[in-house]
Amino acid sequence: MTSYEIRKIDSSFFLKYNPSIYIELENKIDRPYDVVLFETANDYFICIPFRSNIQHNNAYHFKNSTRSSISKSGLDYSKIIIIDNPAYIGSPAIVDKDEANELYLNSNKIHIKAQSYVENYRNHILNVTPFHPKEFNRRYRFTTLKYFHSELKLPE
């Protein structure tokens, strides 16, 4: 079983990454930014936000919760936040119980998919295994990873 935590993103993160400038972060001031946090061997954390109404395949879609049947809820890989400063990790978050259970049962799969999403982005940017431009656009057009080149040790 992969180790993970369900946390909030600390408000100090949004002082550095103002959502009015970093528009793909989609922070809503009146709602917490709850994430599944995985530690990596690369000196950063991958934080995958819980979201509703996910209309694309770059996500883990919950299947067994009331909320998911109403709002297509899931964990959105395209909105991953890369954190290398633990001060940006906020308090524990409370999420839908059925979604928390499904996350527990599928944490390995979710972790592997999230890491793959990040690594495929890195490999494209580094020209190691580039995607066709249309494929890259389909997968990464609305990604937040473009804001975290420094943390991912990619060219700016």
Short mmCIF file of C-alpha atoms in Angstrom, two decimals:
data_model
loop_
_atom_site.label_atom_id
_atom_site.label_comp_id
_atom_site.label_asym_id
_atom_site.label_seq_id
_atom_site.Cartn_x
_atom_site.Cartn_y
_atom_site.Cartn_z
CA MET A 1 0.00 0.00 0.00
CA THR A 2 1.37 3.38 -1.00
CA SER A 3 1.73 5.92 1.78
CA TYR A 4 -0.27 9.12 1.31
CA GLU A 5 -1.99 11.85 3.27
CA ILE A 6 -5.16 13.83 2.67
CA ARG A 7 -4.27 17.45 3.39
CA LYS A 8 -5.21 21.03 2.71
CA ILE A 9 -2.83 23.32 0.85
CA ASP A 10 -1.72 26.07 3.22
CA SER A 11 -2.86 29.59 2.34
CA SER A 12 0.81 30.70 2.21
CA PHE A 13 1.16 28.66 -0.99
CA PHE A 14 -1.36 30.93 -2.69
CA LEU A 15 0.62 34.01 -1.69
CA LYS A 16 3.44 32.72 -3.88
CA TYR A 17 1.15 31.21 -6.55
CA ASN A 18 -1.61 33.79 -6.82
CA PRO A 19 -4.55 32.13 -8.62
CA SER A 20 -5.29 35.33 -10.54
CA ILE A 21 -1.89 34.89 -12.23
CA TYR A 22 -1.59 31.08 -12.10
CA ILE A 23 -5.10 30.55 -13.43
CA GLU A 24 -4.96 26.77 -13.80
CA LEU A 25 -4.69 26.41 -10.00
CA GLU A 26 -8.40 27.26 -9.74
CA ASN A 27 -8.30 28.15 -6.06
CA LYS A 28 -11.71 29.19 -4.80
CA ILE A 29 -11.29 31.49 -1.81
CA ASP A 30 -14.39 30.21 -0.04
CA ARG A 31 -13.42 26.52 -0.39
CA PRO A 32 -10.41 24.54 0.85
CA TYR A 33 -7.91 23.12 -1.62
CA ASP A 34 -7.92 19.48 -0.49
CA VAL A 35 -5.32 17.16 -1.98
CA VAL A 36 -3.91 13.68 -1.80
CA LEU A 37 -0.24 14.13 -1.02
CA PHE A 38 2.42 11.61 -2.07
CA GLU A 39 6.06 12.01 -1.13
CA THR A 40 8.54 11.30 -3.91
CA ALA A 41 12.21 10.40 -4.00
CA ASN A 42 12.83 13.65 -5.91
CA ASP A 43 12.67 16.07 -2.95
CA TYR A 44 9.13 17.17 -3.69
CA PHE A 45 5.55 16.17 -2.98
CA ILE A 46 2.93 15.43 -5.62
CA CYS A 47 -0.39 16.89 -4.51
CA ILE A 48 -3.46 15.80 -6.47
CA PRO A 49 -6.57 17.89 -5.84
CA PHE A 50 -10.03 16.50 -5.19
CA ARG A 51 -12.35 18.00 -7.78
CA SER A 52 -15.91 17.81 -8.98
CA ASN A 53 -17.15 17.78 -12.56
CA ILE A 54 -14.01 16.33 -14.13
CA GLN A 55 -14.72 16.03 -17.84
CA HIS A 56 -11.43 14.54 -19.06
CA ASN A 57 -9.39 11.34 -18.69
CA ASN A 58 -6.32 12.83 -16.93
CA ALA A 59 -7.84 11.94 -13.58
CA TYR A 60 -8.85 9.17 -11.28
CA HIS A 61 -12.66 9.18 -11.38
CA PHE A 62 -14.37 8.00 -8.21
CA LYS A 63 -16.96 5.32 -8.89
CA ASN A 64 -18.42 4.32 -5.53
CA SER A 65 -19.64 7.51 -3.88
CA THR A 66 -22.92 9.38 -4.01
CA ARG A 67 -21.00 12.54 -4.89
CA SER A 68 -19.32 10.88 -7.86
CA SER A 69 -22.64 9.75 -9.32
CA ILE A 70 -23.90 13.34 -9.16
CA SER A 71 -20.82 15.42 -9.98
CA LYS A 72 -18.16 13.24 -11.68
CA SER A 73 -15.78 13.75 -8.78
CA GLY A 74 -12.23 12.51 -8.72
CA LEU A 75 -8.54 13.30 -8.37
CA ASP A 76 -7.40 15.59 -11.18
CA TYR A 77 -3.89 14.83 -12.44
CA SER A 78 -3.95 17.87 -14.73
CA LYS A 79 -4.14 20.12 -11.64
CA ILE A 80 -1.29 18.49 -9.69
CA ILE A 81 0.68 20.83 -7.45
CA ILE A 82 4.37 20.14 -6.93
CA ILE A 83 5.54 21.23 -3.48
CA ASP A 84 9.15 21.28 -2.34
CA ASN A 85 8.51 23.41 0.75
CA PRO A 86 6.74 21.50 3.56
CA ALA A 87 5.43 24.82 4.93
CA TYR A 88 2.91 24.79 2.06
CA ILE A 89 1.35 21.58 3.36
CA GLY A 90 -1.63 22.48 5.49
CA SER A 91 -3.71 20.67 8.03
CA PRO A 92 -5.36 17.28 7.49
CA ALA A 93 -8.47 17.47 5.32
CA ILE A 94 -11.75 15.67 5.74
CA VAL A 95 -13.24 14.37 2.50
CA ASP A 96 -16.23 12.25 1.50
CA LYS A 97 -16.00 8.95 3.41
CA ASP A 98 -16.75 6.78 0.36
CA GLU A 99 -14.12 8.62 -1.68
CA ALA A 100 -11.58 8.26 1.14
CA ASN A 101 -12.26 4.51 1.21
CA GLU A 102 -11.93 4.22 -2.57
CA LEU A 103 -8.69 6.21 -2.41
CA TYR A 104 -7.37 3.81 0.23
CA LEU A 105 -8.16 0.80 -1.96
CA ASN A 106 -6.65 2.38 -5.09
CA SER A 107 -3.77 4.42 -3.66
CA ASN A 108 -1.06 2.42 -5.47
CA LYS A 109 -2.78 2.82 -8.83
CA ILE A 110 -3.40 6.54 -8.23
CA HIS A 111 0.20 7.12 -7.13
CA ILE A 112 1.60 5.32 -10.20
CA LYS A 113 -0.68 7.24 -12.58
CA ALA A 114 0.19 10.58 -10.96
CA GLN A 115 3.93 9.90 -11.14
CA SER A 116 3.56 8.78 -14.74
CA TYR A 117 1.65 11.97 -15.60
CA VAL A 118 4.46 14.08 -14.10
CA GLU A 119 7.29 12.00 -15.61
CA ASN A 120 5.74 12.00 -19.08
CA TYR A 121 5.50 15.79 -18.87
CA ARG A 122 9.15 16.04 -17.76
CA ASN A 123 10.31 13.70 -20.53
CA HIS A 124 8.46 15.72 -23.13
CA ILE A 125 9.88 19.05 -21.91
CA LEU A 126 13.39 17.54 -21.79
CA ASN A 127 12.85 16.07 -25.27
CA VAL A 128 13.60 12.57 -23.96
CA THR A 129 10.33 11.07 -25.21
CA PRO A 130 8.35 13.91 -26.77
CA PHE A 131 4.68 13.59 -27.63
CA HIS A 132 3.21 14.57 -30.94
CA PRO A 133 2.12 18.21 -30.48
CA LYS A 134 -1.58 17.28 -30.68
CA GLU A 135 -1.14 14.56 -28.07
CA PHE A 136 0.82 16.86 -25.75
CA ASN A 137 -1.88 19.50 -26.12
CA ARG A 138 -4.60 16.95 -25.35
CA ARG A 139 -2.86 15.79 -22.17
CA TYR A 140 -1.22 18.96 -20.89
CA ARG A 141 -3.00 21.99 -22.37
CA PHE A 142 -4.56 22.93 -19.01
CA THR A 143 -1.91 21.45 -16.72
CA THR A 144 -0.56 23.20 -13.66
CA LEU A 145 2.82 21.50 -14.13
CA LYS A 146 3.95 24.44 -16.29
CA TYR A 147 4.12 26.48 -13.05
CA PHE A 148 6.49 24.06 -11.33
CA HIS A 149 9.49 23.82 -13.67
CA SER A 150 11.82 24.96 -10.90
CA GLU A 151 10.61 22.22 -8.52
CA LEU A 152 10.76 19.64 -11.33
CA LYS A 153 14.24 20.84 -12.32
CA LEU A 154 13.12 21.75 -15.83
CA PRO A 155 14.11 24.73 -17.97
CA GLU A 156 11.91 27.75 -17.33
#
